[in-house]
Short mmCIF file of C-alpha atoms and ligand atoms in Angstrom, two decimals:
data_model
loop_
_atom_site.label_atom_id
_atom_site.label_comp_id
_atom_site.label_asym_id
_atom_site.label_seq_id
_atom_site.Cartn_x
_atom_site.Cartn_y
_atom_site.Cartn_z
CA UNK A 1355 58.22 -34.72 1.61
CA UNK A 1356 57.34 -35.60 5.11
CA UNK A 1357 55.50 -34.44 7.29
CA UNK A 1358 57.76 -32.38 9.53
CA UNK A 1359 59.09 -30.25 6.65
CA UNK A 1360 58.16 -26.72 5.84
CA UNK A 1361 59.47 -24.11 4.31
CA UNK A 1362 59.62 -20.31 4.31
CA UNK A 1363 56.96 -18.76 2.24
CA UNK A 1364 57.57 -14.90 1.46
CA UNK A 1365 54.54 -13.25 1.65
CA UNK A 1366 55.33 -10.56 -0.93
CA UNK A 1367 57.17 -12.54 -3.87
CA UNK A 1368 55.65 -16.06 -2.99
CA UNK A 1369 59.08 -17.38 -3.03
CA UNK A 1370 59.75 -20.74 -0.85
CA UNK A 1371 62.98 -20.75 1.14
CA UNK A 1372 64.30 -23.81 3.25
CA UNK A 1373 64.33 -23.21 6.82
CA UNK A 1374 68.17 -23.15 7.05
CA UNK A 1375 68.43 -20.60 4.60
CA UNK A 1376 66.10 -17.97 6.53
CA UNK A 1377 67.48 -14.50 6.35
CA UNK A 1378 68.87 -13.13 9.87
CA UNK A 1379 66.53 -10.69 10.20
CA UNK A 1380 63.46 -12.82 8.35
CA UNK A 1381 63.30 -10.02 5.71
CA UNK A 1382 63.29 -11.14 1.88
CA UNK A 1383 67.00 -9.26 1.20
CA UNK A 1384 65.36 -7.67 -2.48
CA UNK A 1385 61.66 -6.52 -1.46
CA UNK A 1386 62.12 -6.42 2.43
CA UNK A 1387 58.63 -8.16 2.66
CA UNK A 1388 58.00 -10.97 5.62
CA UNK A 1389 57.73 -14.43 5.32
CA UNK A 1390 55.32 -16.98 7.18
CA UNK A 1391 55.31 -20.52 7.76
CA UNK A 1392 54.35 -23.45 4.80
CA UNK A 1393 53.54 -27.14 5.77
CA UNK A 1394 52.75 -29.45 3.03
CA UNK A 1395 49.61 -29.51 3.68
CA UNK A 1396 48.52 -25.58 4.01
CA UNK A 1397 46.30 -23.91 1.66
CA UNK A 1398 48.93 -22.35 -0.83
CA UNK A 1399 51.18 -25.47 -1.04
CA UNK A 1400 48.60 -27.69 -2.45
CA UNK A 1401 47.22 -25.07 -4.89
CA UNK A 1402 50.96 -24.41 -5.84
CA UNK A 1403 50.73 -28.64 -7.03
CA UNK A 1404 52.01 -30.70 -4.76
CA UNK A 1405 49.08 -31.87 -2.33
CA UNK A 1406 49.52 -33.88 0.52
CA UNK A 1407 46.82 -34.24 2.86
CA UNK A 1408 47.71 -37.42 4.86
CA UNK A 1409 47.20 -35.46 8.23
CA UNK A 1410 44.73 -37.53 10.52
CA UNK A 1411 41.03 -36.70 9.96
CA UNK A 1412 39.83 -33.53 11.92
CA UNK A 1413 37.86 -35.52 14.37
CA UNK A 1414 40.80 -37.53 15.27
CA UNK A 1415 42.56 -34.36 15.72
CA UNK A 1416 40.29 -33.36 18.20
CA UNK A 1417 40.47 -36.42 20.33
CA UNK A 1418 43.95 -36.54 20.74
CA UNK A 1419 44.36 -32.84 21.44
CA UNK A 1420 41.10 -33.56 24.39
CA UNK A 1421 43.06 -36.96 25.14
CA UNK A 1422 46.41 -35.13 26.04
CA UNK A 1423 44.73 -32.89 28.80
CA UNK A 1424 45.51 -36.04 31.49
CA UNK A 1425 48.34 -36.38 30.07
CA UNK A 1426 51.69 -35.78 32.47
CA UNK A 1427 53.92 -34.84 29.66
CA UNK A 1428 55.16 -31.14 29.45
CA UNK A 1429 54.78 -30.92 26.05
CA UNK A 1430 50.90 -32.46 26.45
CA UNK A 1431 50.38 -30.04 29.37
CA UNK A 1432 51.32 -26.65 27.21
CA UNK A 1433 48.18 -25.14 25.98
CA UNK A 1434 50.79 -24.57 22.60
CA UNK A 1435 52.54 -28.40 21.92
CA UNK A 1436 49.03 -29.59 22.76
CA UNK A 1437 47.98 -28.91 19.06
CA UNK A 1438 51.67 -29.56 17.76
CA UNK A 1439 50.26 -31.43 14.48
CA UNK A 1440 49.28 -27.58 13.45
CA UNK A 1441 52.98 -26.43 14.02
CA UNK A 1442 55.58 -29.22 12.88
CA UNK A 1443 58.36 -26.68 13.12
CA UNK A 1444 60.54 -28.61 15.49
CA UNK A 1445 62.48 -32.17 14.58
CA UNK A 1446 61.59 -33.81 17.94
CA UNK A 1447 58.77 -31.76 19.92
CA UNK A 1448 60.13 -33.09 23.23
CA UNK A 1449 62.92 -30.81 22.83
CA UNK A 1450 60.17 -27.28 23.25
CA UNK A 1451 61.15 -25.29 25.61
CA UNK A 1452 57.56 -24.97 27.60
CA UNK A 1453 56.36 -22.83 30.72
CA UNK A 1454 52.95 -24.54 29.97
CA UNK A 1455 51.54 -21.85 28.55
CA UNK A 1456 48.05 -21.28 26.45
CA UNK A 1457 45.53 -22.90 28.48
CA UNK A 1458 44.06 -19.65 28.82
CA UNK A 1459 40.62 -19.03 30.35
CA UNK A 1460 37.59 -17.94 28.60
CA UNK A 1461 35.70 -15.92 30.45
CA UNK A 1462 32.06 -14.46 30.00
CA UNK A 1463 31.75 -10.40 30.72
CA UNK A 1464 28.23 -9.57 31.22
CA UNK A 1465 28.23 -6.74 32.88
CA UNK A 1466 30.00 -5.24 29.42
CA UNK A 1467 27.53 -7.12 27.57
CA UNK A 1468 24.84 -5.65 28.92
CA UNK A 1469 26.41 -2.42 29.01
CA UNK A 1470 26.75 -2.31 25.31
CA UNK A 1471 23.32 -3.89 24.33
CA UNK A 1472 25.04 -7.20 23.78
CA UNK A 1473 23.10 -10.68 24.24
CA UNK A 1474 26.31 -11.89 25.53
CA UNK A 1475 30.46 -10.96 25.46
CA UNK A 1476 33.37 -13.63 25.49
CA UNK A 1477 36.96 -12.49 26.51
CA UNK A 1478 39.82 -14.97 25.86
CA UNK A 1479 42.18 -13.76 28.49
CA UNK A 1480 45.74 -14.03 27.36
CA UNK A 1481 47.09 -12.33 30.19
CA UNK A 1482 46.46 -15.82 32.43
CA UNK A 1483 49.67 -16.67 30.27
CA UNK A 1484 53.36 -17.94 32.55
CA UNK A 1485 54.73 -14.70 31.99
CA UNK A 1486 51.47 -12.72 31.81
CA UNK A 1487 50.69 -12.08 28.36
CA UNK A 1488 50.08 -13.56 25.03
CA UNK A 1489 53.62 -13.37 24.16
CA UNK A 1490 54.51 -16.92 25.75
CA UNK A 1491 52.65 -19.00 23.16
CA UNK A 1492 54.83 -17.23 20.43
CA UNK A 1493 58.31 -16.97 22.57
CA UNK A 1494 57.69 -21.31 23.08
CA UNK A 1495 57.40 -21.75 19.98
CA UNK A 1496 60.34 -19.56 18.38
CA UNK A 1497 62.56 -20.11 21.19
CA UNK A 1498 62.43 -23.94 20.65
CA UNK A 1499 63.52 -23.15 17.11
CA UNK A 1500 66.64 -21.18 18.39
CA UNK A 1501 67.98 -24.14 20.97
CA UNK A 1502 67.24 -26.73 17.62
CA UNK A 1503 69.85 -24.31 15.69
CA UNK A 1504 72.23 -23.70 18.30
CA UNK A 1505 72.13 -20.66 18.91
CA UNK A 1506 73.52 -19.50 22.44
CA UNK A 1507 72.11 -15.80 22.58
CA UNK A 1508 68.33 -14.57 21.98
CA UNK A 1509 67.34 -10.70 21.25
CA UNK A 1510 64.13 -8.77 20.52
CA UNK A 1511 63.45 -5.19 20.89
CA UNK A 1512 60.46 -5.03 22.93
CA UNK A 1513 57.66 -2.25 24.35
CA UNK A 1514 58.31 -4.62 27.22
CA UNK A 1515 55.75 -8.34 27.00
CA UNK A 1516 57.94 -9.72 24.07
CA UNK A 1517 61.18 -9.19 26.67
CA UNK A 1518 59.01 -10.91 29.45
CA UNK A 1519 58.86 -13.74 27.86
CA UNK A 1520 61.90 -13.87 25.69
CA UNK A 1521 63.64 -13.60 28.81
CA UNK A 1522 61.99 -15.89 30.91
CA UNK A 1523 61.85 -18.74 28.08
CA UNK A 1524 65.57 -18.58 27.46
CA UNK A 1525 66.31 -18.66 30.76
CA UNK A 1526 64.40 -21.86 30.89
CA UNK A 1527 66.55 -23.34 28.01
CA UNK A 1528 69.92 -21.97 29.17
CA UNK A 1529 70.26 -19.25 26.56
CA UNK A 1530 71.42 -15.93 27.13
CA UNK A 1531 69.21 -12.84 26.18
CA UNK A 1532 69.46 -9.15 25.09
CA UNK A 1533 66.40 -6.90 25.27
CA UNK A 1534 66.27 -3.39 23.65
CA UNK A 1535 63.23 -1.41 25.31
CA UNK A 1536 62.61 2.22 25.06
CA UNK A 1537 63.80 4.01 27.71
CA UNK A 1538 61.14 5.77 29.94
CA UNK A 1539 58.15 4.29 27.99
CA UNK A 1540 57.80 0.92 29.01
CA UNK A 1541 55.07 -0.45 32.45
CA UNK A 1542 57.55 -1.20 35.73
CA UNK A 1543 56.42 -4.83 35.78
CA UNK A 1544 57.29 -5.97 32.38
CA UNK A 1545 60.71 -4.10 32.62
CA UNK A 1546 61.62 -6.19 36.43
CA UNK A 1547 60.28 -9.69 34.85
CA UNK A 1548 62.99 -9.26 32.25
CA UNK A 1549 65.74 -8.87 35.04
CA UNK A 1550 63.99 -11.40 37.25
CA UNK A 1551 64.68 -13.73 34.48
CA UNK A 1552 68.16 -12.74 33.94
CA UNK A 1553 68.05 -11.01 30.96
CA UNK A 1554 71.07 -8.46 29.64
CA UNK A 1555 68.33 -5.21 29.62
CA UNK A 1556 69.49 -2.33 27.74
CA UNK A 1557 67.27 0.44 27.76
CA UNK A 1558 67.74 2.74 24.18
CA UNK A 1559 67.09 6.30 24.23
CA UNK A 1560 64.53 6.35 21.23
CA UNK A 1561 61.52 4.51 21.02
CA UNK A 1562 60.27 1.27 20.04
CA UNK A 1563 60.74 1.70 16.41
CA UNK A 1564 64.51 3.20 17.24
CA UNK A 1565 64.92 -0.23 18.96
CA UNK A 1566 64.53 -2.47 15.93
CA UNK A 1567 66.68 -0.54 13.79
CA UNK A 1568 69.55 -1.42 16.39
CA UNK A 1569 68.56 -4.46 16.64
CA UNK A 1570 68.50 -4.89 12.70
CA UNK A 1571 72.68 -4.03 12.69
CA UNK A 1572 72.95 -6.52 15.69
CA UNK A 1573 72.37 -9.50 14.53
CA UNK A 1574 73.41 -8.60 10.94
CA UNK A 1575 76.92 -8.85 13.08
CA UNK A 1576 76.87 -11.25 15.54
CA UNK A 1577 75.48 -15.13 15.65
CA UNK A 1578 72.10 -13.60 17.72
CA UNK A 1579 68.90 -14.93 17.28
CA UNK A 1580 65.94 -12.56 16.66
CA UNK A 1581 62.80 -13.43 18.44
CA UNK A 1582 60.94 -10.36 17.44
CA UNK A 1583 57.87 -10.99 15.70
CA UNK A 1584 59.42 -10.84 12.37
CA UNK A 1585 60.09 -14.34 13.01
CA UNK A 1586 57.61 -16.74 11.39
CA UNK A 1587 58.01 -18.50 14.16
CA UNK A 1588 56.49 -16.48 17.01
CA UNK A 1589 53.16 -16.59 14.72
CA UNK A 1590 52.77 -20.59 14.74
CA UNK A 1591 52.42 -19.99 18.66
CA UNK A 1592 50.62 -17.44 18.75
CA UNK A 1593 48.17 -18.98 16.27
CA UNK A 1594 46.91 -21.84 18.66
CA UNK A 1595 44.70 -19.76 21.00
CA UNK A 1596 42.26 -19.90 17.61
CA UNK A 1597 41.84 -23.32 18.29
CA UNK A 1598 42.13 -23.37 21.89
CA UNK A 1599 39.04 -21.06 21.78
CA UNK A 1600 36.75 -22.85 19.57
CA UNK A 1601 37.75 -26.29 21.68
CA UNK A 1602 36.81 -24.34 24.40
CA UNK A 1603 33.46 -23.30 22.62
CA UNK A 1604 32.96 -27.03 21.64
CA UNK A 1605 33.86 -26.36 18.21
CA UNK A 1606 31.39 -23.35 17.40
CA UNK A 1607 33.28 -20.28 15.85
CA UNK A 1608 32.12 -17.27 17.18
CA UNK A 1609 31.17 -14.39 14.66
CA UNK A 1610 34.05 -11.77 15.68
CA UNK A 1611 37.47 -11.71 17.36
CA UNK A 1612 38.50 -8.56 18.22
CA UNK A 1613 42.49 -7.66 19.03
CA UNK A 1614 44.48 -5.04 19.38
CA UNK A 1615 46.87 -4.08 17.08
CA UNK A 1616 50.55 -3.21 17.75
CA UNK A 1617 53.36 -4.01 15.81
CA UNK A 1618 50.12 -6.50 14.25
CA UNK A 1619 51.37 -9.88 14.32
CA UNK A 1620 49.13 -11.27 17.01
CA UNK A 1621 45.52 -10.80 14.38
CA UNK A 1622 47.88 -12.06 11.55
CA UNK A 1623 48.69 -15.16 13.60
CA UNK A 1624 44.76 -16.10 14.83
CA UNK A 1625 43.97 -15.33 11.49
CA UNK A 1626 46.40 -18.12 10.22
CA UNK A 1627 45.03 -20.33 12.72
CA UNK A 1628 41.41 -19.96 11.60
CA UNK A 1629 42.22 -20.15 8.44
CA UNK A 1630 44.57 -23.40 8.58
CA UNK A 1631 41.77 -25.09 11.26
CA UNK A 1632 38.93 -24.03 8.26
CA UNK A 1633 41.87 -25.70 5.74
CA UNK A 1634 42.04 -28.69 7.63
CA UNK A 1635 38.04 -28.99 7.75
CA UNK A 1636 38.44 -28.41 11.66
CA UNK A 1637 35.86 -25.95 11.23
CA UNK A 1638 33.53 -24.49 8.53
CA UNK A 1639 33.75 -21.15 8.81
CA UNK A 1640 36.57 -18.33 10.18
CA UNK A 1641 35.14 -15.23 12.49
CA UNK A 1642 35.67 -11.59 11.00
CA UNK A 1643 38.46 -10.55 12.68
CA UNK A 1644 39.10 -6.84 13.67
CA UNK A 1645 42.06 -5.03 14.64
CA UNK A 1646 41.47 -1.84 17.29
CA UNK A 1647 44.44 0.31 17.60
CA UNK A 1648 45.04 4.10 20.19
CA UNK A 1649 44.04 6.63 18.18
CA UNK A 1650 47.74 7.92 19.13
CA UNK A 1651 49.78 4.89 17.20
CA UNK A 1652 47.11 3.98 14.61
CA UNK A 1653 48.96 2.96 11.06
CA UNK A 1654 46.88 0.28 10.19
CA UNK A 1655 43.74 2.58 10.56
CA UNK A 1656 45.03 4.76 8.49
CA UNK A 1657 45.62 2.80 5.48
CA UNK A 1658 42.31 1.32 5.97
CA UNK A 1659 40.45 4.41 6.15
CA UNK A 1660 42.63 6.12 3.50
CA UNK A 1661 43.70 4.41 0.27
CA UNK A 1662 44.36 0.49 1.07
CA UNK A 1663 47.88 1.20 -0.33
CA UNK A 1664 50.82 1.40 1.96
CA UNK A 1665 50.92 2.12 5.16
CA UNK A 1666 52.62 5.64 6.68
CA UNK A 1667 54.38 5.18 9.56
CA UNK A 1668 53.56 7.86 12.54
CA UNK A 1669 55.19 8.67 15.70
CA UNK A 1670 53.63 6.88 17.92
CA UNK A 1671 52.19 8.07 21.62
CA UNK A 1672 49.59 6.26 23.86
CA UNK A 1673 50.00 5.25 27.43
CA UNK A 1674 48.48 1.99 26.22
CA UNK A 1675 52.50 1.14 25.63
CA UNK A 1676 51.96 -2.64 24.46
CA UNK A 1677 50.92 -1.15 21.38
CA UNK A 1678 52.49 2.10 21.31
CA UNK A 1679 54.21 1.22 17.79
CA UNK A 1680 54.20 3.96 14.79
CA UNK A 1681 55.93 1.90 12.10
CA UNK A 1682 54.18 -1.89 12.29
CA UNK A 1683 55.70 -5.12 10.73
CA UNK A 1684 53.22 -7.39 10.09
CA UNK A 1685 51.08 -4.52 9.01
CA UNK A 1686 50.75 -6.52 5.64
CA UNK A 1687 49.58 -9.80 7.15
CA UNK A 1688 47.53 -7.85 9.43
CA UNK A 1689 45.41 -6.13 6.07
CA UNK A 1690 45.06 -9.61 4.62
CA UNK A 1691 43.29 -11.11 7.30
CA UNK A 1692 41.40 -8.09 7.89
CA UNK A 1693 40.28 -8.23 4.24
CA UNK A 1694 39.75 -11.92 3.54
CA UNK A 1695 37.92 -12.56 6.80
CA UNK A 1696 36.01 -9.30 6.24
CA UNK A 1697 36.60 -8.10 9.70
CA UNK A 1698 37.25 -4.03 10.66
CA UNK A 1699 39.82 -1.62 11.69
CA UNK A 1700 39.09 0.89 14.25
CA UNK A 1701 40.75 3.38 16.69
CA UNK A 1702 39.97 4.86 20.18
CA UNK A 1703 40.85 7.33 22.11
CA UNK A 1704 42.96 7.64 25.65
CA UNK A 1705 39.85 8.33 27.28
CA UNK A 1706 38.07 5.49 25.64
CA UNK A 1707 40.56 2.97 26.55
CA UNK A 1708 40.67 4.32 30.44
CA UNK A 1709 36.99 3.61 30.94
CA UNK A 1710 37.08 0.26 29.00
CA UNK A 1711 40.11 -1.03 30.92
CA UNK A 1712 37.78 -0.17 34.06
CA UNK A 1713 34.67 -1.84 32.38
CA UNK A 1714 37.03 -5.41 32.77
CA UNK A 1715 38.25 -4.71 35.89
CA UNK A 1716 35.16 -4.07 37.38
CA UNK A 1717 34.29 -7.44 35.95
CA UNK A 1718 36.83 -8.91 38.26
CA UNK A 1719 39.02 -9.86 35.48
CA UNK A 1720 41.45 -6.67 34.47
CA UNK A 1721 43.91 -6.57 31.79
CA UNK A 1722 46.65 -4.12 30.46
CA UNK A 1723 45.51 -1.07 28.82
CA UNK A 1724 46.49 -2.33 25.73
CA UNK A 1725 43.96 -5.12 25.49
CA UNK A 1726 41.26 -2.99 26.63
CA UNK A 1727 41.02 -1.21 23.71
CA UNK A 1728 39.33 -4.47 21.98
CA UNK A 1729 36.41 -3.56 24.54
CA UNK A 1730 36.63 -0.08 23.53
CA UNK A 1731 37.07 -0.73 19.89
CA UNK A 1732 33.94 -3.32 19.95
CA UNK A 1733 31.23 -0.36 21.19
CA UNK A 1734 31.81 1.45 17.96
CA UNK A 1735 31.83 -1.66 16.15
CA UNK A 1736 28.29 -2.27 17.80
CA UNK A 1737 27.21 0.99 17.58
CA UNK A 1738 28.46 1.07 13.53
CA UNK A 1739 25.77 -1.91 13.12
CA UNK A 1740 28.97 -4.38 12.26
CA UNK A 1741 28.43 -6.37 15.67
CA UNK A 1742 25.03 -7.16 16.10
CA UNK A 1743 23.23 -8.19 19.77
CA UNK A 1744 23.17 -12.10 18.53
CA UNK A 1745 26.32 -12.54 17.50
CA UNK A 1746 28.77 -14.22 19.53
CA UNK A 1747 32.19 -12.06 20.19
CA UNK A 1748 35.38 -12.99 21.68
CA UNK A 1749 38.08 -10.06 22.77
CA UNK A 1750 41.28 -10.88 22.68
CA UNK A 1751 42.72 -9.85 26.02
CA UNK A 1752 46.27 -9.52 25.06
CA UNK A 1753 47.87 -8.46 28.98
CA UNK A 1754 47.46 -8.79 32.60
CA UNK A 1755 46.48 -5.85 34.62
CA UNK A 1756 49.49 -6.45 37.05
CA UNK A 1757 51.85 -5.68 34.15
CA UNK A 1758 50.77 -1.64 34.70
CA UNK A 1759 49.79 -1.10 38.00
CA UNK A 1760 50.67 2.39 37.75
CA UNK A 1761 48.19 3.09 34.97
CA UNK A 1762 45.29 1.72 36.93
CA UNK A 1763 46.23 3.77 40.16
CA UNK A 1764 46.17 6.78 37.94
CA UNK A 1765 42.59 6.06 36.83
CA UNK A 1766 41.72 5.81 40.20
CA UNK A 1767 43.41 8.84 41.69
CA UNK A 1768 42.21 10.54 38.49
CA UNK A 1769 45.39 11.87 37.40
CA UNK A 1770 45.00 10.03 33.80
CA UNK A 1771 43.72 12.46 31.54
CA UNK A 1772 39.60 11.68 31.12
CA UNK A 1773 37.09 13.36 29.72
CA UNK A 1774 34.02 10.31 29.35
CA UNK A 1775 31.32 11.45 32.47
CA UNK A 1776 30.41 7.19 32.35
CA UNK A 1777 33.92 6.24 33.95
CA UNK A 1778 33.47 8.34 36.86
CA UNK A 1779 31.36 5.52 38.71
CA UNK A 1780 34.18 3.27 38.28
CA UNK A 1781 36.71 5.38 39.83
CA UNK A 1782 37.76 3.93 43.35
CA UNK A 1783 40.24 5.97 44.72
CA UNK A 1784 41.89 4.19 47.71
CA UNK A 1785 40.46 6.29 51.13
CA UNK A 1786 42.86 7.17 53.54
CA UNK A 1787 41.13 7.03 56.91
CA UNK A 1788 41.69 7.49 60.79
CA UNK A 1789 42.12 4.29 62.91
CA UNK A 1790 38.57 4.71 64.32
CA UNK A 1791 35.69 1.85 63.75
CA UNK A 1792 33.17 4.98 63.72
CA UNK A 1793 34.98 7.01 60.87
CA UNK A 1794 35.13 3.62 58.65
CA UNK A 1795 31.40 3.37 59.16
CA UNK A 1796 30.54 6.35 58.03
CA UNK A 1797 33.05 5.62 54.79
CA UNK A 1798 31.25 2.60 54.21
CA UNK A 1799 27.48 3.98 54.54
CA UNK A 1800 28.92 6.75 52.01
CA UNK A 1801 29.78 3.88 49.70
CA UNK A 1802 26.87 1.91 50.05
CA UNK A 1803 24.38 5.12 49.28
CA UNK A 1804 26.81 6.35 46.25
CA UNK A 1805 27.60 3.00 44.39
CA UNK A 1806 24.88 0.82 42.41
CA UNK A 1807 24.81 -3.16 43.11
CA UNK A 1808 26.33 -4.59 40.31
CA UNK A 1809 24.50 -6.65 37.86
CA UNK A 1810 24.65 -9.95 38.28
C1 LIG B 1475 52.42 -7.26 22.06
C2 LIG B 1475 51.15 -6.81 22.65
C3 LIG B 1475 50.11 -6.29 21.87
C4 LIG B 1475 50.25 -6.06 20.40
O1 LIG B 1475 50.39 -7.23 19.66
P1 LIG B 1475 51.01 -7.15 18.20
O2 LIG B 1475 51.20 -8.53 17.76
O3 LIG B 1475 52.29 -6.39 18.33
O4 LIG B 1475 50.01 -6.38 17.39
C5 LIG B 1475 48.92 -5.96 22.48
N1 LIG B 1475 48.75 -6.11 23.80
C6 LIG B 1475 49.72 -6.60 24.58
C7 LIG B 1475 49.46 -6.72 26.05
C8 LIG B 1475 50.95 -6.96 24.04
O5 LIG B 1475 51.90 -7.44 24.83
#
């Protein structure tokens, strides 16, 4: 076996599959359950018998991942192929498709911090990403996979990041792309990056769920790669910002990493990461990792607060629309990291996710609604006893603020439905004033008297 080979592990049955032999749809035909991604040297190969753990030590690891940060390659230059030992999914790495993505800032919030009685608050934003969320470290990853195989056409069904960067990426590689998206629910700015970039849109009357199972018949018919998160691929991606983050922290593991949870393949994948990097003897522990999702599409938080059997799909409705997602795929991978890392599920409300998303703004950062309901999600955590004022936490911001600009102008023109008193302070409606230097004055004294300094 060398070292580039891996296989197709099915999550449900255990069965190994080659990589040519993956299903179109990356669903085990008989029990419909997911597979993920098996190197020689992870975890369950070497307990399955055949060990190989001729991978360079960990501290050589970390050299050459800080050596290749000068380096002009593209491949040394993505924040993804920087750690490519982790993900030997391609035959010759210089053939990824890269926007140099990853390389993602980690930024302290402690204004939030202090706000919740926290020592200190981390926030890996994923938003800094090429096309402006999290969904480019995945897309590089399982894109490269689909020029290695020939394919000529890409497709996902999308609540409208996964298109973003589908779109963009295959543009970048000379593929063609179809995006399903929901008509009607889905931010302006993710819906134009997918056109920017070229992409055939099409724009389903029914709602994300309706998508896949379109999708699903698609490429059951036609020789059309699916770049939804179903594919094991996407996962290896978006499993690097694990390690990105500890490098970043100088190899400390914080205590919690909080994300939201949509269709739940982003936790699954940092949860991979962790665990692999722990594997490898990168690090010695992995963080508790906890999934938040709206109270409005919350599945996962359901079957954790219910019976820990299956999960029952719902009809999902938040205007948090990354994650607006009632029937979730990964929801299984999503449980076991939950579980084995001993991490939490929680859910918030509208209102709660308004005032957090305003919380990060105001900390001259932003994000998409979706990822503010890790912030949100985190207070009751705190406030539960689960996070404690010590520990060191890192949210998971999954989405740039520019993606919905109309759901930030709503909070601020408060026409978003709001009932928590605390946001009001936050709220800065744009004034419209006469041309006249003594009416702005008298604006700005107003302002000065009503609004605290900030702390610093
Ligand atoms: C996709 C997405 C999510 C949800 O991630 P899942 O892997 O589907 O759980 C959350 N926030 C943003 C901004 C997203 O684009």
């Amino acid at each position: 076996m060398n070292m580039r080979s891996h296989q197709l592990r099915c999550i449900g049955t255990g069965e190994r599959i080659a990589p040519e032999d993956a299903p179109h749809d990356f669903r085990d035909p008989e029990t419909r359950e997911l597979y993920e991604i098996e190197y020689p040297w992870s975890e369950s190969a070497e307990t399955s018998g055949t060990p190989h753990r001729n991978l360079p030590n960990p501290s050589a690891l970390r050299h050459l991942w800080a050596e290749r940060r000068d380096s002009t390659l593209p491949i040394d230059q993505s924040g993804v192929w920087r750690y490519r030992e982790l993900l030997p999914i391609l035959k010759d790495d210089n053939t990824a498709t890269t926007l140099r993505e990853g390389n993602t800032p980690l930024y302290d919030l402690p204004r939030c911090a202090k706000s919740l009685g926290l020592d200190f608050l981390l926030a890996k934003h994923q938003g800094m990403n090429p096309t402006g969320s999290f969904k480019d470290t995945g897309m590089t990853a399982a894109l490269s996979v689909a020029v290695e195989r020939g394919y000529e056409w890409v497709a996902c069904a999308s609540t409208g990041n996964t298109s973003a960067a589908m779109a963009a990426y295959a543009a970048r590689a000379g593929l063609r792309s179809i995006v399903f998206i929901p008509e009607g629910k889905i931010a302006w700015g993710k819906l134009s990056q997918s056109m920017d970039y070229g992409a055939m849109t099409v724009q389903l009357k029914t709602d994300f769920d309706g998508c896949v199972r379109i999708l699903a018949e698609l490429v059951k018919r036609h020789p059309i790669y699916l770049l939804n998160s179903v594919n094991p691929y996407r996962l290896e991606g978006q499993k690097t910002p694990a390690v990105e983050m500890v490098e970043q922290l100088d190899w400390q593991v914080p205590h919690h990493v909080i994300v939201p949870g949509g269709n739940l393949a982003n936790g699954s994948a940092l949860g991979k990461g962790f665990a692999e990097m722990k594997h490898l003897g990168l690090i010695d522990r992995v963080p508790k990792i906890s999934v938040i999702q709206a109270m409005g599409a919350n599945p996962l938080f359901q079957w954790f607060t219910n019976d820990h059997k299956e999960i029952d799909p719902v009809v999902a409705d938040t205007r948090a629309t990354a994650i607006r997602i009632g029937n979730p795929a990964s929801w299984r991978k999503a449980a076991r990291i939950i579980e084995t890392t001993n991490g939490w599920c929680e859910q918030v409300s509208e209102s709660e996710i308004a005032f957090a998303k305003a919380q990060i703004g105001a900390e001259g950062i932003g994000c998409e609604p979706a990822s503010a309901v890790t912030l949100a999600g985190l207070k009751k955590l705190v406030a539960q006893g689960r996070v404690e004022s010590g520990e060191r936490t890192v949210l998971l911001l999954t989405g740039h603020t520019l993606k919905d600009p109309e759901y930030t102008i709503d909070f601020h023109r408060g026409t978003l439905a709001m009932d928590i008193e605390e946001a009001a302070p936050f709220r800065r409606p744009p004034l419209v004033l006469d041309a006249d230097p003594e009416t702005v004055l008298r604006a700005l004294d107003a302002e000065m008297k009503n609004t605290p300094v900030p702390v610093r």
